[in-house]
Amino acid sequence: MASDRLPNAAYLDAAKTIYRAAIDPRASDAESEAWWSAVADELAEVIAAPTASEAAAVIGWWHREWASVNDTPRAAAGRIRRVARAHGGVCRRLLAGARLASSSGDTHVDDR
């Protein structure tokens, strides 16, 4: 994270909801806050991406290891975006948390 501020609880809770529904229901609260914060930042970037291809590119680097289970970054990005749409309030909290870290108020997850 570029800022020294810790992410707020609503931001991390939103990320956990989306990640567990779209990627891995076994993801645990035992993961560190830093891990969840990094996941949240990337989920926000996937959701805010203008195209499915750009969304897939965001998570391609960490998603490669799942190729062995016949999953793809594009499929995972699609699930993330569908879950976020289905959980509108959760999605808004996640994107709002990402905007809080941006001085302009835009969703620039790289700023976090």
Short mmCIF file of C-alpha atoms in Angstrom, two decimals, residues 4-112:
data_model
loop_
_atom_site.label_atom_id
_atom_site.label_comp_id
_atom_site.label_asym_id
_atom_site.label_seq_id
_atom_site.Cartn_x
_atom_site.Cartn_y
_atom_site.Cartn_z
CA ASP A 4 0.26 4.48 5.58
CA ARG A 5 -3.45 4.39 6.37
CA LEU A 6 -4.96 1.06 7.22
CA PRO A 7 -7.96 0.05 5.13
CA ASN A 8 -11.28 0.41 6.88
CA ALA A 9 -13.21 -2.61 8.04
CA ALA A 10 -16.03 -2.14 5.50
CA TYR A 11 -13.46 -2.18 2.67
CA LEU A 12 -11.94 -5.46 3.85
CA ASP A 13 -15.34 -7.02 4.60
CA ALA A 14 -16.51 -6.16 1.09
CA ALA A 15 -13.39 -7.73 -0.38
CA LYS A 16 -13.84 -10.87 1.69
CA THR A 17 -17.46 -11.24 0.58
CA ILE A 18 -16.61 -10.85 -3.11
CA TYR A 19 -13.44 -12.97 -3.00
CA ARG A 20 -15.10 -15.83 -1.15
CA ALA A 21 -18.11 -15.87 -3.48
CA ALA A 22 -16.11 -15.53 -6.70
CA ILE A 23 -12.77 -17.21 -6.05
CA ASP A 24 -12.32 -19.26 -2.89
CA PRO A 25 -14.99 -19.85 -0.24
CA ARG A 26 -12.28 -21.27 2.03
CA ALA A 27 -10.36 -17.98 2.24
CA SER A 28 -10.00 -17.35 5.93
CA ASP A 29 -9.93 -14.39 8.26
CA ALA A 30 -6.66 -15.95 9.44
CA GLU A 31 -5.03 -14.40 6.36
CA SER A 32 -3.19 -11.23 7.32
CA GLU A 33 -4.75 -7.81 6.99
CA ALA A 34 -2.00 -6.93 4.51
CA TRP A 35 -2.99 -9.92 2.34
CA TRP A 36 -6.67 -9.00 2.44
CA SER A 37 -5.82 -5.36 1.72
CA ALA A 38 -3.84 -6.35 -1.39
CA VAL A 39 -6.70 -8.61 -2.50
CA ALA A 40 -9.20 -5.80 -1.91
CA ASP A 41 -7.16 -3.37 -3.98
CA GLU A 42 -7.01 -5.81 -6.88
CA LEU A 43 -10.71 -6.67 -6.64
CA ALA A 44 -11.56 -2.97 -6.78
CA GLU A 45 -9.36 -2.61 -9.84
CA VAL A 46 -11.00 -5.65 -11.50
CA ILE A 47 -14.47 -4.23 -10.83
CA ALA A 48 -13.54 -0.77 -12.09
CA ALA A 49 -11.81 -2.04 -15.25
CA PRO A 50 -13.57 -0.83 -18.39
CA THR A 51 -13.36 -4.20 -20.16
CA ALA A 52 -13.26 -7.87 -19.24
CA SER A 53 -9.82 -8.18 -20.83
CA GLU A 54 -8.43 -5.35 -18.71
CA ALA A 55 -10.05 -6.88 -15.63
CA ALA A 56 -8.42 -10.24 -16.39
CA ALA A 57 -5.03 -8.56 -16.84
CA VAL A 58 -5.23 -7.18 -13.29
CA ILE A 59 -5.36 -10.63 -11.71
CA GLY A 60 -3.44 -12.59 -14.31
CA TRP A 61 -0.24 -12.55 -12.28
CA TRP A 62 -1.69 -14.23 -9.18
CA HIS A 63 -4.17 -16.32 -11.02
CA ARG A 64 -1.62 -18.29 -13.07
CA GLU A 65 -1.15 -20.84 -10.32
CA TRP A 66 -4.79 -21.90 -10.68
CA ALA A 67 -4.35 -22.98 -14.29
CA SER A 68 -3.89 -26.49 -12.98
CA VAL A 69 -7.57 -26.53 -12.02
CA ASN A 70 -8.67 -25.31 -15.47
CA ASP A 71 -9.47 -21.78 -14.35
CA THR A 72 -8.46 -18.62 -16.20
CA PRO A 73 -7.93 -14.98 -15.21
CA ARG A 74 -10.76 -13.97 -17.55
CA ALA A 75 -13.18 -16.46 -15.97
CA ALA A 76 -12.17 -15.34 -12.48
CA ALA A 77 -12.51 -11.67 -13.42
CA GLY A 78 -15.96 -12.40 -14.81
CA ARG A 79 -17.01 -14.09 -11.58
CA ILE A 80 -15.65 -11.19 -9.52
CA ARG A 81 -17.57 -8.66 -11.61
CA ARG A 82 -20.80 -10.73 -11.53
CA VAL A 83 -20.60 -11.19 -7.76
CA ALA A 84 -19.90 -7.48 -7.30
CA ARG A 85 -22.96 -6.59 -9.39
CA ALA A 86 -25.10 -9.07 -7.47
CA HIS A 87 -23.90 -7.59 -4.17
CA GLY A 88 -24.32 -3.94 -5.12
CA GLY A 89 -23.82 -2.56 -1.62
CA VAL A 90 -20.70 -4.64 -1.11
CA CYS A 91 -19.34 -3.47 -4.44
CA ARG A 92 -20.01 0.17 -3.58
CA ARG A 93 -18.20 -0.19 -0.23
CA LEU A 94 -15.21 -1.75 -1.95
CA LEU A 95 -15.00 0.92 -4.62
CA ALA A 96 -15.61 3.68 -2.07
CA GLY A 97 -12.76 2.32 0.02
CA ALA A 98 -10.50 2.41 -3.02
CA ARG A 99 -11.53 6.01 -3.75
CA LEU A 100 -10.77 7.08 -0.18
CA ALA A 101 -7.11 6.39 -0.82
CA SER A 102 -7.08 8.48 -3.99
CA SER A 103 -6.51 12.21 -3.59
CA SER A 104 -8.71 12.94 -6.62
CA GLY A 105 -11.58 10.74 -5.44
CA ASP A 106 -11.29 8.61 -8.58
CA THR A 107 -10.92 4.87 -8.36
CA HIS A 108 -7.18 4.51 -8.80
CA VAL A 109 -6.35 1.42 -6.85
CA ASP A 110 -2.67 1.86 -7.69
CA ASP A 111 -2.67 4.82 -5.30
CA ARG A 112 -3.29 2.54 -2.32
#
